[in-house]
Short mmCIF file of the N, C-alpha and C atoms (twelve columns), coordinates in Angstrom:
data_MODEL
# 
_entry.id   MODEL 
# 
loop_
_atom_site.group_PDB 
_atom_site.id 
_atom_site.type_symbol 
_atom_site.label_atom_id 
_atom_site.label_alt_id 
_atom_site.label_comp_id 
_atom_site.label_asym_id 
_atom_site.label_seq_id 
_atom_site.Cartn_x 
_atom_site.Cartn_y 
_atom_site.Cartn_z 
_atom_site.pdbx_PDB_model_num 
ATOM 1   N N  . MET A 1   126.249 14.934 -44.600 1 
ATOM 2   C CA . MET A 1   127.226 14.721 -43.552 1 
ATOM 3   C C  . MET A 1   127.895 16.060 -43.240 1 
ATOM 4   N N  . THR A 2   128.129 16.307 -41.970 1 
ATOM 5   C CA . THR A 2   128.787 17.544 -41.563 1 
ATOM 6   C C  . THR A 2   130.306 17.347 -41.560 1 
ATOM 7   N N  . PRO A 3   131.067 18.448 -41.580 1 
ATOM 8   C CA . PRO A 3   132.532 18.305 -41.501 1 
ATOM 9   C C  . PRO A 3   132.964 17.552 -40.236 1 
ATOM 10  N N  . PHE A 4   132.317 17.839 -39.105 1 
ATOM 11  C CA . PHE A 4   132.633 17.141 -37.854 1 
ATOM 12  C C  . PHE A 4   132.314 15.654 -37.983 1 
ATOM 13  N N  . GLY A 5   131.126 15.336 -38.478 1 
ATOM 14  C CA . GLY A 5   130.719 13.942 -38.631 1 
ATOM 15  C C  . GLY A 5   131.626 13.170 -39.566 1 
ATOM 16  N N  . GLN A 6   132.016 13.809 -40.652 1 
ATOM 17  C CA . GLN A 6   132.906 13.159 -41.605 1 
ATOM 18  C C  . GLN A 6   134.260 12.845 -40.966 1 
ATOM 19  N N  . ARG A 7   134.812 13.811 -40.238 1 
ATOM 20  C CA . ARG A 7   136.125 13.606 -39.619 1 
ATOM 21  C C  . ARG A 7   136.043 12.547 -38.518 1 
ATOM 22  N N  . VAL A 8   134.974 12.566 -37.714 1 
ATOM 23  C CA . VAL A 8   134.813 11.553 -36.662 1 
ATOM 24  C C  . VAL A 8   134.742 10.162 -37.291 1 
ATOM 25  N N  . ARG A 9   133.968 10.035 -38.346 1 
ATOM 26  C CA . ARG A 9   133.845 8.731  -39.010 1 
ATOM 27  C C  . ARG A 9   135.197 8.271  -39.547 1 
ATOM 28  N N  . GLU A 10  135.955 9.188  -40.171 1 
ATOM 29  C CA . GLU A 10  137.268 8.821  -40.693 1 
ATOM 30  C C  . GLU A 10  138.180 8.321  -39.576 1 
ATOM 31  N N  . HIS A 11  138.244 9.072  -38.472 1 
ATOM 32  C CA . HIS A 11  139.093 8.658  -37.342 1 
ATOM 33  C C  . HIS A 11  138.619 7.321  -36.764 1 
ATOM 34  N N  . ARG A 12  137.314 7.180  -36.615 1 
ATOM 35  C CA . ARG A 12  136.749 5.963  -36.034 1 
ATOM 36  C C  . ARG A 12  137.092 4.745  -36.892 1 
ATOM 37  N N  . GLU A 13  136.906 4.880  -38.193 1 
ATOM 38  C CA . GLU A 13  137.179 3.754  -39.093 1 
ATOM 39  C C  . GLU A 13  138.674 3.446  -39.157 1 
ATOM 40  N N  . GLN A 14  139.525 4.491  -39.143 1 
ATOM 41  C CA . GLN A 14  140.978 4.265  -39.147 1 
ATOM 42  C C  . GLN A 14  141.420 3.476  -37.925 1 
ATOM 43  N N  . ARG A 15  140.720 3.673  -36.821 1 
ATOM 44  C CA . ARG A 15  141.094 3.004  -35.577 1 
ATOM 45  C C  . ARG A 15  140.350 1.682  -35.373 1 
ATOM 46  N N  . GLY A 16  139.475 1.331  -36.302 1 
ATOM 47  C CA . GLY A 16  138.744 0.080  -36.208 1 
ATOM 48  C C  . GLY A 16  137.693 0.068  -35.104 1 
ATOM 49  N N  . ILE A 17  137.162 1.231  -34.766 1 
ATOM 50  C CA . ILE A 17  136.128 1.346  -33.731 1 
ATOM 51  C C  . ILE A 17  134.770 1.359  -34.425 1 
ATOM 52  N N  . THR A 18  133.880 0.479  -34.008 1 
ATOM 53  C CA . THR A 18  132.547 0.457  -34.609 1 
ATOM 54  C C  . THR A 18  131.701 1.582  -34.031 1 
ATOM 55  N N  . LEU A 19  130.657 1.898  -34.759 1 
ATOM 56  C CA . LEU A 19  129.710 2.917  -34.304 1 
ATOM 57  C C  . LEU A 19  129.124 2.520  -32.952 1 
ATOM 58  N N  . ALA A 20  128.752 1.246  -32.804 1 
ATOM 59  C CA . ALA A 20  128.153 0.771  -31.557 1 
ATOM 60  C C  . ALA A 20  129.149 0.845  -30.400 1 
ATOM 61  N N  . GLU A 21  130.407 0.487  -30.648 1 
ATOM 62  C CA . GLU A 21  131.422 0.555  -29.589 1 
ATOM 63  C C  . GLU A 21  131.617 1.996  -29.120 1 
ATOM 64  N N  . MET A 22  131.749 2.901  -30.054 1 
ATOM 65  C CA . MET A 22  131.981 4.299  -29.694 1 
ATOM 66  C C  . MET A 22  130.773 4.873  -28.971 1 
ATOM 67  N N  . ALA A 23  129.596 4.571  -29.470 1 
ATOM 68  C CA . ALA A 23  128.378 5.065  -28.827 1 
ATOM 69  C C  . ALA A 23  128.287 4.562  -27.390 1 
ATOM 70  N N  . GLY A 24  128.630 3.295  -27.171 1 
ATOM 71  C CA . GLY A 24  128.584 2.726  -25.821 1 
ATOM 72  C C  . GLY A 24  129.509 3.442  -24.865 1 
ATOM 73  N N  . VAL A 25  130.723 3.726  -25.308 1 
ATOM 74  C CA . VAL A 25  131.683 4.428  -24.455 1 
ATOM 75  C C  . VAL A 25  131.207 5.854  -24.167 1 
ATOM 76  N N  . LEU A 26  130.597 6.487  -25.174 1 
ATOM 77  C CA . LEU A 26  130.140 7.871  -25.016 1 
ATOM 78  C C  . LEU A 26  128.825 7.980  -24.242 1 
ATOM 79  N N  . GLY A 27  128.130 6.847  -24.074 1 
ATOM 80  C CA . GLY A 27  126.853 6.871  -23.365 1 
ATOM 81  C C  . GLY A 27  125.706 7.414  -24.205 1 
ATOM 82  N N  . VAL A 28  125.814 7.232  -25.529 1 
ATOM 83  C CA . VAL A 28  124.734 7.624  -26.434 1 
ATOM 84  C C  . VAL A 28  124.339 6.396  -27.235 1 
ATOM 85  N N  . THR A 29  123.240 6.472  -27.942 1 
ATOM 86  C CA . THR A 29  122.819 5.344  -28.757 1 
ATOM 87  C C  . THR A 29  123.571 5.355  -30.089 1 
ATOM 88  N N  . PRO A 30  123.733 4.185  -30.683 1 
ATOM 89  C CA . PRO A 30  124.337 4.156  -32.020 1 
ATOM 90  C C  . PRO A 30  123.533 4.989  -33.028 1 
ATOM 91  N N  . ALA A 31  122.217 5.006  -32.866 1 
ATOM 92  C CA . ALA A 31  121.376 5.806  -33.774 1 
ATOM 93  C C  . ALA A 31  121.708 7.289  -33.649 1 
ATOM 94  N N  . TYR A 32  121.912 7.764  -32.418 1 
ATOM 95  C CA . TYR A 32  122.260 9.169  -32.221 1 
ATOM 96  C C  . TYR A 32  123.614 9.476  -32.850 1 
ATOM 97  N N  . LEU A 33  124.604 8.623  -32.606 1 
ATOM 98  C CA . LEU A 33  125.937 8.854  -33.141 1 
ATOM 99  C C  . LEU A 33  125.908 8.829  -34.668 1 
ATOM 100 N N  . SER A 34  125.157 7.911  -35.240 1 
ATOM 101 C CA . SER A 34  125.015 7.854  -36.692 1 
ATOM 102 C C  . SER A 34  124.371 9.141  -37.218 1 
ATOM 103 N N  . ALA A 35  123.324 9.604  -36.540 1 
ATOM 104 C CA . ALA A 35  122.661 10.847 -36.956 1 
ATOM 105 C C  . ALA A 35  123.607 12.032 -36.842 1 
ATOM 106 N N  . LEU A 36  124.449 12.040 -35.816 1 
ATOM 107 C CA . LEU A 36  125.432 13.110 -35.651 1 
ATOM 108 C C  . LEU A 36  126.440 13.075 -36.798 1 
ATOM 109 N N  . GLU A 37  126.920 11.897 -37.146 1 
ATOM 110 C CA . GLU A 37  127.870 11.763 -38.246 1 
ATOM 111 C C  . GLU A 37  127.250 12.189 -39.568 1 
ATOM 112 N N  . HIS A 38  125.977 11.917 -39.763 1 
ATOM 113 C CA . HIS A 38  125.319 12.214 -41.029 1 
ATOM 114 C C  . HIS A 38  124.690 13.609 -41.091 1 
ATOM 115 N N  . GLY A 39  124.858 14.406 -40.043 1 
ATOM 116 C CA . GLY A 39  124.337 15.769 -40.071 1 
ATOM 117 C C  . GLY A 39  122.851 15.881 -39.817 1 
ATOM 118 N N  . LYS A 40  122.281 14.856 -39.221 1 
ATOM 119 C CA . LYS A 40  120.853 14.899 -38.910 1 
ATOM 120 C C  . LYS A 40  120.609 15.366 -37.478 1 
ATOM 121 N N  . ARG A 41  121.673 15.650 -36.772 1 
ATOM 122 C CA . ARG A 41  121.625 16.221 -35.424 1 
ATOM 123 C C  . ARG A 41  122.414 17.510 -35.434 1 
ATOM 124 N N  . GLY A 42  122.048 18.399 -34.544 1 
ATOM 125 C CA . GLY A 42  122.744 19.679 -34.467 1 
ATOM 126 C C  . GLY A 42  124.152 19.550 -33.926 1 
ATOM 127 N N  . ARG A 43  124.736 20.666 -33.668 1 
ATOM 128 C CA . ARG A 43  126.104 20.739 -33.156 1 
ATOM 129 C C  . ARG A 43  126.203 19.951 -31.850 1 
ATOM 130 N N  . PRO A 44  127.242 19.120 -31.700 1 
ATOM 131 C CA . PRO A 44  127.386 18.338 -30.460 1 
ATOM 132 C C  . PRO A 44  127.781 19.229 -29.287 1 
ATOM 133 N N  . THR A 45  127.494 18.759 -28.091 1 
ATOM 134 C CA . THR A 45  127.872 19.506 -26.890 1 
ATOM 135 C C  . THR A 45  129.377 19.430 -26.685 1 
ATOM 136 N N  . PHE A 46  129.908 20.349 -25.900 1 
ATOM 137 C CA . PHE A 46  131.330 20.355 -25.593 1 
ATOM 138 C C  . PHE A 46  131.725 19.052 -24.906 1 
ATOM 139 N N  . THR A 47  130.877 18.570 -24.005 1 
ATOM 140 C CA . THR A 47  131.160 17.327 -23.292 1 
ATOM 141 C C  . THR A 47  131.261 16.149 -24.258 1 
ATOM 142 N N  . LEU A 48  130.355 16.096 -25.226 1 
ATOM 143 C CA . LEU A 48  130.395 15.004 -26.200 1 
ATOM 144 C C  . LEU A 48  131.644 15.119 -27.081 1 
ATOM 145 N N  . ILE A 49  131.986 16.325 -27.476 1 
ATOM 146 C CA . ILE A 49  133.198 16.519 -28.278 1 
ATOM 147 C C  . ILE A 49  134.419 16.023 -27.519 1 
ATOM 148 N N  . GLN A 50  134.503 16.364 -26.238 1 
ATOM 149 C CA . GLN A 50  135.635 15.915 -25.423 1 
ATOM 150 C C  . GLN A 50  135.642 14.393 -25.297 1 
ATOM 151 N N  . GLY A 51  134.470 13.784 -25.185 1 
ATOM 152 C CA . GLY A 51  134.378 12.327 -25.135 1 
ATOM 153 C C  . GLY A 51  134.855 11.688 -26.425 1 
ATOM 154 N N  . VAL A 52  134.468 12.272 -27.547 1 
ATOM 155 C CA . VAL A 52  134.892 11.771 -28.854 1 
ATOM 156 C C  . VAL A 52  136.417 11.850 -28.959 1 
ATOM 157 N N  . ILE A 53  136.983 12.972 -28.548 1 
ATOM 158 C CA . ILE A 53  138.437 13.152 -28.582 1 
ATOM 159 C C  . ILE A 53  139.118 12.076 -27.743 1 
ATOM 160 N N  . HIS A 54  138.569 11.801 -26.571 1 
ATOM 161 C CA . HIS A 54  139.136 10.790 -25.678 1 
ATOM 162 C C  . HIS A 54  139.043 9.389  -26.297 1 
ATOM 163 N N  . VAL A 55  137.859 9.038  -26.799 1 
ATOM 164 C CA . VAL A 55  137.662 7.705  -27.374 1 
ATOM 165 C C  . VAL A 55  138.586 7.488  -28.571 1 
ATOM 166 N N  . LEU A 56  138.726 8.517  -29.391 1 
ATOM 167 C CA . LEU A 56  139.555 8.388  -30.584 1 
ATOM 168 C C  . LEU A 56  141.046 8.481  -30.274 1 
ATOM 169 N N  . GLY A 57  141.380 9.033  -29.102 1 
ATOM 170 C CA . GLY A 57  142.778 9.171  -28.722 1 
ATOM 171 C C  . GLY A 57  143.559 10.054 -29.674 1 
ATOM 172 N N  . VAL A 58  142.933 11.134 -30.120 1 
ATOM 173 C CA . VAL A 58  143.608 12.005 -31.086 1 
ATOM 174 C C  . VAL A 58  144.621 12.918 -30.404 1 
ATOM 175 N N  . ILE A 59  145.600 13.360 -31.181 1 
ATOM 176 C CA . ILE A 59  146.628 14.260 -30.660 1 
ATOM 177 C C  . ILE A 59  146.107 15.695 -30.650 1 
ATOM 178 N N  . TRP A 60  146.896 16.603 -30.104 1 
ATOM 179 C CA . TRP A 60  146.445 17.986 -29.884 1 
ATOM 180 C C  . TRP A 60  145.903 18.652 -31.137 1 
ATOM 181 N N  . ASP A 61  146.653 18.624 -32.229 1 
ATOM 182 C CA . ASP A 61  146.207 19.290 -33.454 1 
ATOM 183 C C  . ASP A 61  144.888 18.709 -33.957 1 
ATOM 184 N N  . GLU A 62  144.778 17.387 -33.903 1 
ATOM 185 C CA . GLU A 62  143.545 16.746 -34.350 1 
ATOM 186 C C  . GLU A 62  142.382 17.081 -33.426 1 
ATOM 187 N N  . ALA A 63  142.660 17.174 -32.125 1 
ATOM 188 C CA . ALA A 63  141.614 17.539 -31.160 1 
ATOM 189 C C  . ALA A 63  141.131 18.966 -31.430 1 
ATOM 190 N N  . ASP A 64  142.069 19.878 -31.661 1 
ATOM 191 C CA . ASP A 64  141.698 21.259 -31.983 1 
ATOM 192 C C  . ASP A 64  140.862 21.312 -33.255 1 
ATOM 193 N N  . GLU A 65  141.246 20.493 -34.234 1 
ATOM 194 C CA . GLU A 65  140.490 20.463 -35.489 1 
ATOM 195 C C  . GLU A 65  139.065 19.964 -35.246 1 
ATOM 196 N N  . LEU A 66  138.898 18.928 -34.429 1 
ATOM 197 C CA . LEU A 66  137.549 18.424 -34.140 1 
ATOM 198 C C  . LEU A 66  136.698 19.477 -33.451 1 
ATOM 199 N N  . VAL A 67  137.278 20.213 -32.520 1 
ATOM 200 C CA . VAL A 67  136.532 21.288 -31.840 1 
ATOM 201 C C  . VAL A 67  136.120 22.349 -32.854 1 
ATOM 202 N N  . ARG A 68  137.055 22.736 -33.723 1 
ATOM 203 C CA . ARG A 68  136.757 23.750 -34.750 1 
ATOM 204 C C  . ARG A 68  135.677 23.251 -35.708 1 
ATOM 205 N N  . LEU A 69  135.795 22.009 -36.156 1 
ATOM 206 C CA . LEU A 69  134.805 21.455 -37.083 1 
ATOM 207 C C  . LEU A 69  133.428 21.334 -36.437 1 
ATOM 208 N N  . ALA A 70  133.394 20.979 -35.156 1 
ATOM 209 C CA . ALA A 70  132.106 20.875 -34.461 1 
ATOM 210 C C  . ALA A 70  131.401 22.227 -34.456 1 
ATOM 211 N N  . ASP A 71  132.182 23.290 -34.239 1 
ATOM 212 C CA . ASP A 71  131.613 24.634 -34.231 1 
ATOM 213 C C  . ASP A 71  131.046 25.012 -35.595 1 
ATOM 214 N N  . LEU A 72  131.611 24.461 -36.658 1 
ATOM 215 C CA . LEU A 72  131.192 24.786 -38.027 1 
ATOM 216 C C  . LEU A 72  130.263 23.734 -38.623 1 
ATOM 217 N N  . SER A 73  129.684 22.888 -37.789 1 
ATOM 218 C CA . SER A 73  128.921 21.758 -38.311 1 
ATOM 219 C C  . SER A 73  127.443 21.768 -37.974 1 
ATOM 220 N N  . HIS A 74  126.880 22.918 -37.719 1 
ATOM 221 C CA . HIS A 74  125.432 22.944 -37.499 1 
ATOM 222 C C  . HIS A 74  124.749 22.800 -38.852 1 
ATOM 223 N N  . PRO A 75  123.912 21.762 -39.039 1 
ATOM 224 C CA . PRO A 75  123.349 21.511 -40.369 1 
ATOM 225 C C  . PRO A 75  122.248 22.485 -40.790 1 
ATOM 226 N N  . ARG A 76  121.707 23.259 -39.858 1 
ATOM 227 C CA . ARG A 76  120.666 24.234 -40.202 1 
ATOM 228 C C  . ARG A 76  121.146 25.612 -39.763 1 
ATOM 229 N N  . VAL A 77  121.667 26.351 -40.714 1 
ATOM 230 C CA . VAL A 77  122.320 27.620 -40.438 1 
ATOM 231 C C  . VAL A 77  121.351 28.777 -40.655 1 
ATOM 232 N N  . THR A 78  121.436 29.777 -39.782 1 
ATOM 233 C CA . THR A 78  120.691 31.019 -39.948 1 
ATOM 234 C C  . THR A 78  121.695 32.130 -40.200 1 
ATOM 235 N N  . VAL A 79  121.465 32.923 -41.224 1 
ATOM 236 C CA . VAL A 79  122.356 34.031 -41.547 1 
ATOM 237 C C  . VAL A 79  121.584 35.326 -41.332 1 
ATOM 238 N N  . ASP A 80  122.046 36.128 -40.387 1 
ATOM 239 C CA . ASP A 80  121.404 37.411 -40.081 1 
ATOM 240 C C  . ASP A 80  122.132 38.512 -40.832 1 
ATOM 241 N N  . THR A 81  121.483 39.083 -41.834 1 
ATOM 242 C CA . THR A 81  122.098 40.148 -42.615 1 
ATOM 243 C C  . THR A 81  121.523 41.520 -42.271 1 
ATOM 244 N N  . ALA A 82  120.756 41.599 -41.180 1 
ATOM 245 C CA . ALA A 82  120.193 42.887 -40.771 1 
ATOM 246 C C  . ALA A 82  121.315 43.888 -40.544 1 
ATOM 247 N N  . GLY A 83  121.201 45.045 -41.134 1 
ATOM 248 C CA . GLY A 83  122.192 46.098 -40.962 1 
ATOM 249 C C  . GLY A 83  123.366 46.003 -41.918 1 
ATOM 250 N N  . LEU A 84  123.409 44.970 -42.747 1 
ATOM 251 C CA . LEU A 84  124.493 44.829 -43.716 1 
ATOM 252 C C  . LEU A 84  124.058 45.393 -45.067 1 
ATOM 253 N N  . GLU A 85  124.975 45.435 -45.981 1 
ATOM 254 C CA . GLU A 85  124.684 45.905 -47.336 1 
ATOM 255 C C  . GLU A 85  123.637 45.003 -47.997 1 
ATOM 256 N N  . PRO A 86  122.825 45.560 -48.906 1 
ATOM 257 C CA . PRO A 86  121.858 44.735 -49.630 1 
ATOM 258 C C  . PRO A 86  122.512 43.551 -50.352 1 
ATOM 259 N N  . ASP A 87  123.752 43.727 -50.808 1 
ATOM 260 C CA . ASP A 87  124.438 42.621 -51.485 1 
ATOM 261 C C  . ASP A 87  124.649 41.436 -50.550 1 
ATOM 262 N N  . ALA A 88  124.826 41.704 -49.256 1 
ATOM 263 C CA . ALA A 88  125.001 40.615 -48.289 1 
ATOM 264 C C  . ALA A 88  123.715 39.797 -48.177 1 
ATOM 265 N N  . THR A 89  122.581 40.473 -48.137 1 
ATOM 266 C CA . THR A 89  121.290 39.780 -48.070 1 
ATOM 267 C C  . THR A 89  121.052 38.988 -49.347 1 
ATOM 268 N N  . LEU A 90  121.374 39.595 -50.474 1 
ATOM 269 C CA . LEU A 90  121.219 38.904 -51.756 1 
ATOM 270 C C  . LEU A 90  122.080 37.644 -51.799 1 
ATOM 271 N N  . LEU A 91  123.337 37.767 -51.396 1 
ATOM 272 C CA . LEU A 91  124.234 36.620 -51.403 1 
ATOM 273 C C  . LEU A 91  123.737 35.515 -50.465 1 
ATOM 274 N N  . ALA A 92  123.320 35.882 -49.249 1 
ATOM 275 C CA . ALA A 92  122.839 34.886 -48.281 1 
ATOM 276 C C  . ALA A 92  121.628 34.143 -48.827 1 
ATOM 277 N N  . ASN A 93  120.707 34.850 -49.441 1 
ATOM 278 C CA . ASN A 93  119.515 34.205 -49.987 1 
ATOM 279 C C  . ASN A 93  119.832 33.342 -51.198 1 
ATOM 280 N N  . ARG A 94  120.722 33.809 -52.048 1 
ATOM 281 C CA . ARG A 94  121.104 32.996 -53.203 1 
ATOM 282 C C  . ARG A 94  121.825 31.737 -52.756 1 
ATOM 283 N N  . LEU A 95  122.694 31.864 -51.775 1 
ATOM 284 C CA . LEU A 95  123.401 30.693 -51.278 1 
ATOM 285 C C  . LEU A 95  122.415 29.688 -50.674 1 
ATOM 286 N N  . ALA A 96  121.466 30.188 -49.877 1 
ATOM 287 C CA . ALA A 96  120.461 29.291 -49.279 1 
ATOM 288 C C  . ALA A 96  119.666 28.562 -50.363 1 
ATOM 289 N N  . ARG A 97  119.338 29.275 -51.423 1 
ATOM 290 C CA . ARG A 97  118.538 28.684 -52.495 1 
ATOM 291 C C  . ARG A 97  119.345 27.708 -53.337 1 
ATOM 292 N N  . ASP A 98  120.613 28.030 -53.603 1 
ATOM 293 C CA . ASP A 98  121.361 27.294 -54.615 1 
ATOM 294 C C  . ASP A 98  122.443 26.351 -54.089 1 
ATOM 295 N N  . ILE A 99  122.667 26.306 -52.795 1 
ATOM 296 C CA . ILE A 99  123.794 25.517 -52.280 1 
ATOM 297 C C  . ILE A 99  123.706 24.042 -52.657 1 
ATOM 298 N N  . GLY A 100 122.511 23.514 -52.729 1 
ATOM 299 C CA . GLY A 100 122.343 22.099 -53.080 1 
ATOM 300 C C  . GLY A 100 122.735 21.774 -54.511 1 
ATOM 301 N N  . ASP A 101 122.851 22.790 -55.360 1 
ATOM 302 C CA . ASP A 101 123.205 22.574 -56.760 1 
ATOM 303 C C  . ASP A 101 124.690 22.771 -57.035 1 
ATOM 304 N N  . LEU A 102 125.463 23.157 -56.021 1 
ATOM 305 C CA . LEU A 102 126.888 23.397 -56.207 1 
ATOM 306 C C  . LEU A 102 127.671 22.090 -56.072 1 
ATOM 307 N N  . ASP A 103 128.665 21.922 -56.933 1 
ATOM 308 C CA . ASP A 103 129.498 20.717 -56.816 1 
ATOM 309 C C  . ASP A 103 130.648 20.992 -55.842 1 
ATOM 310 N N  . ALA A 104 131.423 19.965 -55.562 1 
ATOM 311 C CA . ALA A 104 132.490 20.074 -54.565 1 
ATOM 312 C C  . ALA A 104 133.502 21.157 -54.929 1 
ATOM 313 N N  . GLY A 105 133.853 21.258 -56.201 1 
ATOM 314 C CA . GLY A 105 134.815 22.269 -56.627 1 
ATOM 315 C C  . GLY A 105 134.293 23.681 -56.416 1 
ATOM 316 N N  . GLU A 106 133.031 23.888 -56.731 1 
ATOM 317 C CA . GLU A 106 132.430 25.214 -56.541 1 
ATOM 318 C C  . GLU A 106 132.371 25.572 -55.057 1 
ATOM 319 N N  . LEU A 107 132.034 24.605 -54.219 1 
ATOM 320 C CA . LEU A 107 132.006 24.857 -52.774 1 
ATOM 321 C C  . LEU A 107 133.396 25.211 -52.256 1 
ATOM 322 N N  . LYS A 108 134.416 24.504 -52.741 1 
ATOM 323 C CA . LYS A 108 135.796 24.787 -52.317 1 
ATOM 324 C C  . LYS A 108 136.225 26.181 -52.754 1 
ATOM 325 N N  . ARG A 109 135.822 26.597 -53.962 1 
ATOM 326 C CA . ARG A 109 136.184 27.943 -54.434 1 
ATOM 327 C C  . ARG A 109 135.514 29.021 -53.592 1 
ATOM 328 N N  . LEU A 110 134.259 28.823 -53.235 1 
ATOM 329 C CA . LEU A 110 133.569 29.794 -52.369 1 
ATOM 330 C C  . LEU A 110 134.225 29.848 -50.996 1 
ATOM 331 N N  . ALA A 111 134.584 28.685 -50.451 1 
ATOM 332 C CA . ALA A 111 135.258 28.648 -49.151 1 
ATOM 333 C C  . ALA A 111 136.610 29.345 -49.232 1 
ATOM 334 N N  . ALA A 112 137.301 29.206 -50.361 1 
ATOM 335 C CA . ALA A 112 138.601 29.861 -50.527 1 
ATOM 336 C C  . ALA A 112 138.460 31.374 -50.506 1 
ATOM 337 N N  . VAL A 113 137.396 31.890 -51.086 1 
ATOM 338 C CA . VAL A 113 137.142 33.343 -51.044 1 
ATOM 339 C C  . VAL A 113 136.964 33.792 -49.594 1 
ATOM 340 N N  . LEU A 114 136.215 33.029 -48.815 1 
ATOM 341 C CA . LEU A 114 136.011 33.371 -47.405 1 
ATOM 342 C C  . LEU A 114 137.317 33.265 -46.622 1 
ATOM 343 N N  . ASP A 115 138.128 32.247 -46.926 1 
ATOM 344 C CA . ASP A 115 139.428 32.098 -46.261 1 
ATOM 345 C C  . ASP A 115 140.339 33.281 -46.569 1 
ATOM 346 N N  . GLU A 116 140.339 33.729 -47.820 1 
ATOM 347 C CA . GLU A 116 141.159 34.889 -48.211 1 
ATOM 348 C C  . GLU A 116 140.706 36.143 -47.463 1 
ATOM 349 N N  . ALA A 117 139.400 36.339 -47.353 1 
ATOM 350 C CA . ALA A 117 138.879 37.503 -46.633 1 
ATOM 351 C C  . ALA A 117 139.255 37.450 -45.157 1 
ATOM 352 N N  . ALA A 118 139.187 36.270 -44.555 1 
ATOM 353 C CA . ALA A 118 139.557 36.116 -43.144 1 
ATOM 354 C C  . ALA A 118 141.043 36.400 -42.949 1 
ATOM 355 N N  . ALA A 119 141.883 35.926 -43.867 1 
ATOM 356 C CA . ALA A 119 143.317 36.165 -43.775 1 
ATOM 357 C C  . ALA A 119 143.624 37.654 -43.924 1 
ATOM 358 N N  . ARG A 120 142.932 38.313 -44.834 1 
ATOM 359 C CA . ARG A 120 143.119 39.752 -45.044 1 
ATOM 360 C C  . ARG A 120 142.745 40.533 -43.776 1 
ATOM 361 N N  . ARG A 121 141.625 40.144 -43.147 1 
ATOM 362 C CA . ARG A 121 141.205 40.811 -41.901 1 
ATOM 363 C C  . ARG A 121 142.217 40.577 -40.795 1 
ATOM 364 N N  . ALA A 122 142.727 39.350 -40.700 1 
ATOM 365 C CA . ALA A 122 143.713 39.021 -39.667 1 
ATOM 366 C C  . ALA A 122 144.993 39.834 -39.861 1 
ATOM 367 N N  . ARG A 123 145.420 39.984 -41.124 1 
ATOM 368 C CA . ARG A 123 146.617 40.790 -41.391 1 
ATOM 369 C C  . ARG A 123 146.382 42.247 -41.018 1 
ATOM 370 N N  . ALA A 124 145.189 42.756 -41.347 1 
ATOM 371 C CA . ALA A 124 144.865 44.150 -41.045 1 
ATOM 372 C C  . ALA A 124 144.817 44.383 -39.536 1 
ATOM 373 N N  . GLU A 125 144.268 43.409 -38.795 1 
ATOM 374 C CA . GLU A 125 144.203 43.537 -37.343 1 
ATOM 375 C C  . GLU A 125 145.595 43.431 -36.715 1 
ATOM 376 N N  . GLY A 126 146.442 42.607 -37.316 1 
ATOM 377 C CA . GLY A 126 147.811 42.465 -36.808 1 
ATOM 378 C C  . GLY A 126 148.638 43.714 -37.059 1 
ATOM 379 N N  . ALA A 127 148.320 44.432 -38.122 1 
ATOM 380 C CA . ALA A 127 149.061 45.650 -38.453 1 
ATOM 381 C C  . ALA A 127 148.596 46.834 -37.611 1 
ATOM 382 N N  . ALA A 128 147.414 46.725 -37.051 1 
ATOM 383 C CA . ALA A 128 146.851 47.844 -36.266 1 
ATOM 384 C C  . ALA A 128 147.408 47.914 -34.874 1 
# 
């Protein structure tokens, strides 16, 4: 399941909307919507994301989160390390090989490292 699919399912279930009902309003099949929720489909289109936001009736912050999660929810990722340090290529290949063996805590710790690096870059750019 992708982060976008997980959040859509949570919102849908909280609101008591069935998969078939939501799919009908969005003009897609229930099978497609289920595949999207489970990460068996690629990143949704902007139009579909906006439709999901409308059907779910989410507020601004939640809508922004869905857009952000959709952008980060492509289930087949390509990492281009051309021109980067050899350690970047090593890390990308190790992650591709071993990601399926990581537990939730390990994934959260790796994400926290990336979040810290992003925050550090943002602070550096703000100081410049």
